[in-house]
XYZ file of N, CA, C and O in Angstrom:
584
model
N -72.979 61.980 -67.547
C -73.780 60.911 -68.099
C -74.622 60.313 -66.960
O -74.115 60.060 -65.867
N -76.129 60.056 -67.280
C -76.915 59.913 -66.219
C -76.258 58.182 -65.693
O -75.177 57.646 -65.935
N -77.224 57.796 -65.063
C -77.319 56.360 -64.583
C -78.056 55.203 -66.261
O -77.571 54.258 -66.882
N -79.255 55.909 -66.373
C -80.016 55.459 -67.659
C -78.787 55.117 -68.664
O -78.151 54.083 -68.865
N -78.708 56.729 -69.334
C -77.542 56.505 -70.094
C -75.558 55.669 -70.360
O -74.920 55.599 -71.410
N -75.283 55.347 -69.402
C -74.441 54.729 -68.963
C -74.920 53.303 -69.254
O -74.321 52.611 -70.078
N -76.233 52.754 -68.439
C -76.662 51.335 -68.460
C -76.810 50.902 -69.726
O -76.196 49.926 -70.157
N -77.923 51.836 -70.657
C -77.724 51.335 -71.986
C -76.601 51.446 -72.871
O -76.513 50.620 -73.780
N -75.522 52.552 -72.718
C -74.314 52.664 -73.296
C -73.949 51.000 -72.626
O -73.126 50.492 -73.388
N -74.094 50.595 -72.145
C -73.120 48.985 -71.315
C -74.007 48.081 -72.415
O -73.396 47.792 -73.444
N -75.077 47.713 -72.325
C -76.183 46.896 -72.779
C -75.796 46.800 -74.413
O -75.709 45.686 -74.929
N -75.547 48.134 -75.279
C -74.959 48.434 -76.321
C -73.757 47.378 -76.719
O -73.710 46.493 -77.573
N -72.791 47.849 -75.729
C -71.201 47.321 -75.959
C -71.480 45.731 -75.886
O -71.053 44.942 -76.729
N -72.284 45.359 -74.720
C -72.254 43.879 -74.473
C -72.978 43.171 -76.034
O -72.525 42.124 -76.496
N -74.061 43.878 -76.663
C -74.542 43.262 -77.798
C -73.771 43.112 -78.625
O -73.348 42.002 -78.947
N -73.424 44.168 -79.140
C -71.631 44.830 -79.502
C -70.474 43.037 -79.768
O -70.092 42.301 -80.678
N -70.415 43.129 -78.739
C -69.050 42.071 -78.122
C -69.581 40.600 -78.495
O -68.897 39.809 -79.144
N -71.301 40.222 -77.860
C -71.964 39.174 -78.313
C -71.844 38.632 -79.530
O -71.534 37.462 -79.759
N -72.112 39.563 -80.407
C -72.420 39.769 -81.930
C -70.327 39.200 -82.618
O -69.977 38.592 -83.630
N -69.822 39.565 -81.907
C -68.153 39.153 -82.483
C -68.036 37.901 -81.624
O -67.041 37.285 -82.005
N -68.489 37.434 -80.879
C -68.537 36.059 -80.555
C -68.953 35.532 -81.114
O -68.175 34.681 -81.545
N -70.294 35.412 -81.646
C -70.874 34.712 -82.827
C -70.302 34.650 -83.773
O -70.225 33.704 -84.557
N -69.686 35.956 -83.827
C -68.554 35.493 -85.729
C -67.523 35.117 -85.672
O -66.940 34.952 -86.744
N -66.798 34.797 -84.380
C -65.421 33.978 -84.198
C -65.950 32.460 -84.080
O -65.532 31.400 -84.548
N -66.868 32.744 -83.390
C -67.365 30.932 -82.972
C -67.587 30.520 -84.706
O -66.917 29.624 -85.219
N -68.554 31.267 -85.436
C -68.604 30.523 -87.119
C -67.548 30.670 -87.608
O -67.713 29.726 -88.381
N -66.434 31.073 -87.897
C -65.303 31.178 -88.639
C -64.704 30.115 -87.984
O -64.331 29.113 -88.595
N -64.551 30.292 -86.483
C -63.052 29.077 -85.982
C -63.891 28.068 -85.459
O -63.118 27.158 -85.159
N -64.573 27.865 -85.296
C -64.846 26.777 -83.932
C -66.279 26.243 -84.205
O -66.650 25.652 -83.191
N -67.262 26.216 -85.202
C -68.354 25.351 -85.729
C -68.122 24.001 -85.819
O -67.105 23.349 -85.584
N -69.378 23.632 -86.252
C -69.509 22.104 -86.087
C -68.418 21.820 -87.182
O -67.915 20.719 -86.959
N -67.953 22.344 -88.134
C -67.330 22.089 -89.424
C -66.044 21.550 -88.790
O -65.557 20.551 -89.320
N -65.459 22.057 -87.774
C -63.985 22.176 -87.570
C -63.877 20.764 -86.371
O -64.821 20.327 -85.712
N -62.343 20.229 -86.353
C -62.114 19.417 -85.505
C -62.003 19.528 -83.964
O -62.151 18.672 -83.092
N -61.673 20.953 -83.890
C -61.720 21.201 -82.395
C -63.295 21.263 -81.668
O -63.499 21.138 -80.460
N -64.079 21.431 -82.456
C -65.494 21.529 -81.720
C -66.061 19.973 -81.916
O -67.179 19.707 -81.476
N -65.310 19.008 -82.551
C -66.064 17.689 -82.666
C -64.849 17.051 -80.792
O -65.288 16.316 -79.908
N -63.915 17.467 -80.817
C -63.493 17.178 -79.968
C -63.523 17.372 -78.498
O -63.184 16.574 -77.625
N -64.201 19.129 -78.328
C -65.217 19.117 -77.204
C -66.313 18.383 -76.818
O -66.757 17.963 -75.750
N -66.732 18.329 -78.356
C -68.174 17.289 -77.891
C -67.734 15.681 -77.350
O -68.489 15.029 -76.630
N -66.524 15.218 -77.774
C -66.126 13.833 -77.469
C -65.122 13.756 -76.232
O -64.333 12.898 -75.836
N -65.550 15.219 -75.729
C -64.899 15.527 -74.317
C -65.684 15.888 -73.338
O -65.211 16.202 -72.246
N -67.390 15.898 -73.658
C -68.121 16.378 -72.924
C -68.737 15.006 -73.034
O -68.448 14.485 -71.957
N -69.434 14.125 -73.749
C -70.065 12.828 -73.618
C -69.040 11.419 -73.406
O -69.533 10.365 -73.003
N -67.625 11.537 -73.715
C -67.106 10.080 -73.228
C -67.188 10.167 -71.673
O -67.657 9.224 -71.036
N -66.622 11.577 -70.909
C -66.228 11.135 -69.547
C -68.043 10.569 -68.665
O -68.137 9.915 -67.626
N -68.983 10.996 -69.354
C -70.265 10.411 -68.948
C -70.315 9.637 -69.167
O -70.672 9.000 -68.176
N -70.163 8.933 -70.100
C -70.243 7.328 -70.779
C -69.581 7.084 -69.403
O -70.342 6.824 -68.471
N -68.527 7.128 -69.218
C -67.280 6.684 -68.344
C -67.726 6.400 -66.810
O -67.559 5.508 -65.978
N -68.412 7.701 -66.901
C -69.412 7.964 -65.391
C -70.632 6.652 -65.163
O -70.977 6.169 -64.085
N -71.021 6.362 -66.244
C -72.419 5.958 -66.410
C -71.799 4.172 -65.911
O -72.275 3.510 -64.988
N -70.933 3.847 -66.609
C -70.081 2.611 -66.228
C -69.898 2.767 -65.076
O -70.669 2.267 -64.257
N -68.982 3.397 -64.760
C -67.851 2.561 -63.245
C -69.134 3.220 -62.092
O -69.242 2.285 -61.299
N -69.992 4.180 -61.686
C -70.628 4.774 -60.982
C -71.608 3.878 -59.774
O -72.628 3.206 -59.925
N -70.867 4.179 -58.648
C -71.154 3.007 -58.285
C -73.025 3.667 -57.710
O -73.397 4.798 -57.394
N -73.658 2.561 -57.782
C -75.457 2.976 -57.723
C -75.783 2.885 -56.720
O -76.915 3.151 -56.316
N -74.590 2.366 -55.883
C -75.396 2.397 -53.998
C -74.977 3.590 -53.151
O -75.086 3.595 -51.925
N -74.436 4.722 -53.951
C -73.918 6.160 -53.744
C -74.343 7.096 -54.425
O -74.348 8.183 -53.848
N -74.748 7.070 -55.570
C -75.153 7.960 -56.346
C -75.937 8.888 -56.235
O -76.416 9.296 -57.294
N -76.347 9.539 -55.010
C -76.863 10.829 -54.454
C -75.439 11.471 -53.711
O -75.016 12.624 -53.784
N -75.032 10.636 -53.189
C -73.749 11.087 -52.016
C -72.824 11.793 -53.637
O -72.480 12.941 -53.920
N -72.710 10.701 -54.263
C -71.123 11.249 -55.546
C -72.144 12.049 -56.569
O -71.511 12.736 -57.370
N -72.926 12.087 -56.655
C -73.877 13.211 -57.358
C -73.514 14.699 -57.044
O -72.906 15.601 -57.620
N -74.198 14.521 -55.811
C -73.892 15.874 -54.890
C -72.540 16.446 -54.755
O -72.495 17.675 -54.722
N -71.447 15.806 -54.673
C -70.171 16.083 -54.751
C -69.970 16.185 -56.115
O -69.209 17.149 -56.030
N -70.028 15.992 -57.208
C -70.027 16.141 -58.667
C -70.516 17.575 -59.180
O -69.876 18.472 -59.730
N -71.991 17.485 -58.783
C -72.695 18.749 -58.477
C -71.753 19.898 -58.299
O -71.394 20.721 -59.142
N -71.335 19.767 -56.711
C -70.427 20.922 -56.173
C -69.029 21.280 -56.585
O -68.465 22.357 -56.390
N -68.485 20.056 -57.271
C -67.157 20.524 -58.168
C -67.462 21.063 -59.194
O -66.793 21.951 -59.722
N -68.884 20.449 -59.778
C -69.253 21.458 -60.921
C -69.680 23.262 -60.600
O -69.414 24.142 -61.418
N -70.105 23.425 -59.777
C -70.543 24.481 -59.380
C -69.225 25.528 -59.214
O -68.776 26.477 -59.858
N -68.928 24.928 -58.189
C -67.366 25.766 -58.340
C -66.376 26.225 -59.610
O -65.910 27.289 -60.018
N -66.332 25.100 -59.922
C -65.439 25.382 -61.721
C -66.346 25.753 -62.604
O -65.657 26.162 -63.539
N -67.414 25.866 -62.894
C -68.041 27.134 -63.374
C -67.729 28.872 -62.932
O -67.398 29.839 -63.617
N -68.021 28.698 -61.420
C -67.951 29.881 -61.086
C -66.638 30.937 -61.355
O -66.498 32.085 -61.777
N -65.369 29.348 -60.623
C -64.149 30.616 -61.009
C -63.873 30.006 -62.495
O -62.689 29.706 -62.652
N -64.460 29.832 -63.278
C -64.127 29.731 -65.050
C -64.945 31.182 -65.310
O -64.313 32.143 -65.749
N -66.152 31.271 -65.063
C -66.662 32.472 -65.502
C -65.922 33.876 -64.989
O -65.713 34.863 -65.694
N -65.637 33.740 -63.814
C -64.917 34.827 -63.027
C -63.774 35.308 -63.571
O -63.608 36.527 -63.533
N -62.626 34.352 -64.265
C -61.440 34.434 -65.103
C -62.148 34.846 -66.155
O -62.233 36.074 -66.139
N -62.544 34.494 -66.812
C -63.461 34.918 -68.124
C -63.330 35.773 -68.354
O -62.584 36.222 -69.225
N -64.456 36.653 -67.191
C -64.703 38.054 -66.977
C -63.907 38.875 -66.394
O -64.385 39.968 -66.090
N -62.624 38.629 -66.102
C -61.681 39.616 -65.990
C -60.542 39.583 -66.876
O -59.649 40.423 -66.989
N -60.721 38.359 -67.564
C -59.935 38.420 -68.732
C -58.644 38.037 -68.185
O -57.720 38.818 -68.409
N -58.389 36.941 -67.483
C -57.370 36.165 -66.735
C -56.758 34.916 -67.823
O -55.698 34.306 -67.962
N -58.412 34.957 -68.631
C -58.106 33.588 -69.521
C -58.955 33.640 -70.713
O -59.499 34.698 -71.030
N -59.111 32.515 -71.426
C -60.274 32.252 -72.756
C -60.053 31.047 -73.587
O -59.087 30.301 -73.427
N -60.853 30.901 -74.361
C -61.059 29.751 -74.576
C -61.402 29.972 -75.887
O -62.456 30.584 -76.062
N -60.518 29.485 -77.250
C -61.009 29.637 -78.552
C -61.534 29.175 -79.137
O -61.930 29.675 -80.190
N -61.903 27.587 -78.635
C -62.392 26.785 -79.229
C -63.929 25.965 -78.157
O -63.706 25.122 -77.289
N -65.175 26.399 -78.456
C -65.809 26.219 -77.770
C -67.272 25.467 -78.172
O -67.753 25.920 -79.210
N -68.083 24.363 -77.506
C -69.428 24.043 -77.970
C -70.477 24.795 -78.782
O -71.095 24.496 -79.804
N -70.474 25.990 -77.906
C -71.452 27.302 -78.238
C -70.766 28.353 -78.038
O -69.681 28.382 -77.458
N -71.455 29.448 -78.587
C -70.652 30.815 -78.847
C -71.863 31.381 -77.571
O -71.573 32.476 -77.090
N -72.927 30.833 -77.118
C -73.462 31.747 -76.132
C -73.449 31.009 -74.424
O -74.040 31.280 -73.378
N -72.475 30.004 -74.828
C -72.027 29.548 -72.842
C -70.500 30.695 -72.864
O -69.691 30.928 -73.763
N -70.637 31.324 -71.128
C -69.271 31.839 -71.439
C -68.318 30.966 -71.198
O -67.350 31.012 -71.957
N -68.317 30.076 -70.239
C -67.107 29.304 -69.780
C -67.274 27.736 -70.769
O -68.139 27.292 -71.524
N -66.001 27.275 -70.293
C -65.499 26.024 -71.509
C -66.932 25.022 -70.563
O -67.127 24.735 -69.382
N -67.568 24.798 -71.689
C -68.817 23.570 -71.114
C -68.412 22.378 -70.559
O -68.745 21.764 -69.546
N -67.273 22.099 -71.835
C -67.095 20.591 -71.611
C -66.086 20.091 -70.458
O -65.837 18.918 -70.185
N -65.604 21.155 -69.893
C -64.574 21.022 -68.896
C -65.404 21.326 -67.617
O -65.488 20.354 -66.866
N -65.935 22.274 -67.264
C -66.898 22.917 -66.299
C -68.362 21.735 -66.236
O -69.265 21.940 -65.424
N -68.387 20.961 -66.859
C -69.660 20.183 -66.892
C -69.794 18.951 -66.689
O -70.584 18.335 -65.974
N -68.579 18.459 -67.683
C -68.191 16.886 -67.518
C -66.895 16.683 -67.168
O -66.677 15.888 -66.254
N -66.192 17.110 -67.582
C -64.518 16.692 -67.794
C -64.265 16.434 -66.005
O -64.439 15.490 -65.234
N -63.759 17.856 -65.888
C -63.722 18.334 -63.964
C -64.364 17.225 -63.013
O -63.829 16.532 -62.147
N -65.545 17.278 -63.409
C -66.373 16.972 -62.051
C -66.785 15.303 -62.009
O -67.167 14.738 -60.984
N -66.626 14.647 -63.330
C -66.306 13.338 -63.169
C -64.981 12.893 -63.152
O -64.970 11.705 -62.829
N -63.810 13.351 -63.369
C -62.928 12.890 -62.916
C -62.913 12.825 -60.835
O -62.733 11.896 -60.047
N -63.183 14.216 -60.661
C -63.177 14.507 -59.391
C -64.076 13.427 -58.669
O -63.736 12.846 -57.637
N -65.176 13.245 -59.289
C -66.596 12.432 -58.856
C -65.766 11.029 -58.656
O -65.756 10.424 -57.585
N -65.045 10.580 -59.884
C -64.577 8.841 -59.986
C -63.700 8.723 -58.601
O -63.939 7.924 -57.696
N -62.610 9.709 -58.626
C -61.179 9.962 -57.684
C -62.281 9.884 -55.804
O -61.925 9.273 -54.796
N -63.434 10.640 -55.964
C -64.069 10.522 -54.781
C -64.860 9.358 -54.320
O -65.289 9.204 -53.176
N -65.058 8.302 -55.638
C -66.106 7.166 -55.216
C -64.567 6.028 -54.628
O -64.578 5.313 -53.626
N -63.684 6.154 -55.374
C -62.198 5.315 -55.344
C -61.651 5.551 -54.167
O -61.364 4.521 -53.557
N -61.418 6.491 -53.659
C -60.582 7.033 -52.632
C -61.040 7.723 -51.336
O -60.243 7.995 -50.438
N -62.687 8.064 -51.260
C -63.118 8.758 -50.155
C -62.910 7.684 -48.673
O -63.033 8.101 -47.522
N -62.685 6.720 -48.927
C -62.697 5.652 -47.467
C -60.758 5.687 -46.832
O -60.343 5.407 -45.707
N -59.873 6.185 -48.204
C -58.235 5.888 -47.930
C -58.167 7.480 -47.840
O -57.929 8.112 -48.869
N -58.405 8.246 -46.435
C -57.809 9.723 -46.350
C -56.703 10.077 -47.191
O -56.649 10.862 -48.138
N -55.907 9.412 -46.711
C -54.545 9.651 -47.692
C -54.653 9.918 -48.879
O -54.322 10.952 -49.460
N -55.131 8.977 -49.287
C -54.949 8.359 -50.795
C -55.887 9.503 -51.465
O -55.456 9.991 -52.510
N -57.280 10.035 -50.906
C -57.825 10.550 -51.326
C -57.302 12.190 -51.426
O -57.453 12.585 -52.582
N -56.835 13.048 -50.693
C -56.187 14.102 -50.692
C -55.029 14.329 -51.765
O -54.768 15.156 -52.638
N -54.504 13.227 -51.274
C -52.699 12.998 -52.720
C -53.829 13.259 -54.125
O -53.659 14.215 -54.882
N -55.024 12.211 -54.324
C -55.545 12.122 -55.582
C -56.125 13.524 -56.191
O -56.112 13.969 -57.339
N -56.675 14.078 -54.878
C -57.440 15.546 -55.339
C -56.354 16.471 -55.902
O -56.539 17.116 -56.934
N -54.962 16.530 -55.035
C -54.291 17.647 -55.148
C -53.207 17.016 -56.468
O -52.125 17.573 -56.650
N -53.596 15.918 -57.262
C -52.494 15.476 -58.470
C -54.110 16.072 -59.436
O -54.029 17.060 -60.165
N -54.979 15.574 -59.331
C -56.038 16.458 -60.073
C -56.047 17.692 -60.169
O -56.071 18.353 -61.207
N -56.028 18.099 -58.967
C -56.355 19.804 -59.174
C -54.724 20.454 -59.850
O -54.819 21.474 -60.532
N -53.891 20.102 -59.728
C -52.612 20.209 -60.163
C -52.750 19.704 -61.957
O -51.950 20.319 -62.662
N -53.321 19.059 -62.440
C -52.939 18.352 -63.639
C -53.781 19.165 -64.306
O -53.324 19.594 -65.365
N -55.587 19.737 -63.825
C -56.428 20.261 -64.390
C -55.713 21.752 -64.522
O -55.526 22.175 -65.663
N -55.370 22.435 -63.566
C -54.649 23.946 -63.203
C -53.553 24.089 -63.881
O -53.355 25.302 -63.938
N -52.766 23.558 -64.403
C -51.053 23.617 -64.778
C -51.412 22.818 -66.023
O -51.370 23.702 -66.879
N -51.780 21.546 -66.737
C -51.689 20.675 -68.042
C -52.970 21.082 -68.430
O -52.867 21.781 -69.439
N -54.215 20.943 -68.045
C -55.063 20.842 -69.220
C -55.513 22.028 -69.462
O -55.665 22.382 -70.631
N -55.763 22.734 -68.579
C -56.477 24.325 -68.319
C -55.428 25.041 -69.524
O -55.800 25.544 -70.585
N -54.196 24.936 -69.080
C -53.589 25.973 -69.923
C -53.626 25.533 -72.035
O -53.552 26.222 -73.052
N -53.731 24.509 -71.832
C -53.833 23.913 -73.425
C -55.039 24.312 -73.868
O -55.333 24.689 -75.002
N -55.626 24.226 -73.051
C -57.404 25.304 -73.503
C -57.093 26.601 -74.365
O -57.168 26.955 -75.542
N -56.626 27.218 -72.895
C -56.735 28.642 -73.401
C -55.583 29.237 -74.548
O -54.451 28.840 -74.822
N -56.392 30.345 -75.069
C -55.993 30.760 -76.508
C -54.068 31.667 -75.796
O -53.296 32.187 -76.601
């Protein structure tokens, strides 16, 4: 099998696979159902939340750090994804691969709040990251996935 043939045999399967995402996302997980009203009220409260306590004489500094926790938990969410480490049944859209509302808002404003609170108390701030990254990795992550 050439190179050509192989690529579009892949291009095939992936439309293939796309196409059964779309019909799991309408059967389980549409706007109709409670679990997708509950992503959405998991992707806009922790902003609300953000938009309050955020303090405005930092907000490039805790941006940028928000930013970069987001960046990261995208990356290894998609990476698990794609090796099939994990998944997620209940989701915003059937065409984001990784969980939005966790990778977007959830993660990175908690992380963002824990960094505006605690970046001046070393201590305090490390204990806080590693009870986060512990609570997100072990309690919430796993209640996600299917």
């Amino acid at each position: 099998m050439s190179q050509v043939d192989l690529f579009e045999s892949l291009v095939e399967k992936r439309v293939q696979f796309n196409n059964e995402i779309d019909q799991y996302w309408e059967q389980f997980s549409n706007i109709d159902t409670w679990q997708f009203w509950a992503c959405v009220a998991m992707l806009i409260i922790p902003l609300i939340i953000l938009f309050v306590l955020l303090d405005r004489t930092r907000v490039f500094e805790i941006g940028f750090y928000g930013f970069s926790i987001h960046a990261i938990t995208l990356y290894l969410d998609t990476y698990g994804i794609k090796e099939g480490l994990w998944g997620y049944p209940f989701q915003l859209s059937p065409y984001i691969v990784s969980n939005f509302t966790l990778d977007a808002s959830l993660i990175p404003v908690t992380f963002m709040l824990i960094y505006q609170f605690t970046f001046h108390r070393s201590r305090l701030f490390y204990i806080s990251n590693l009870a986060g990254i512990i609570a997100f990795a072990f309690i919430l992550k796993p209640i996600y996935e299917n």
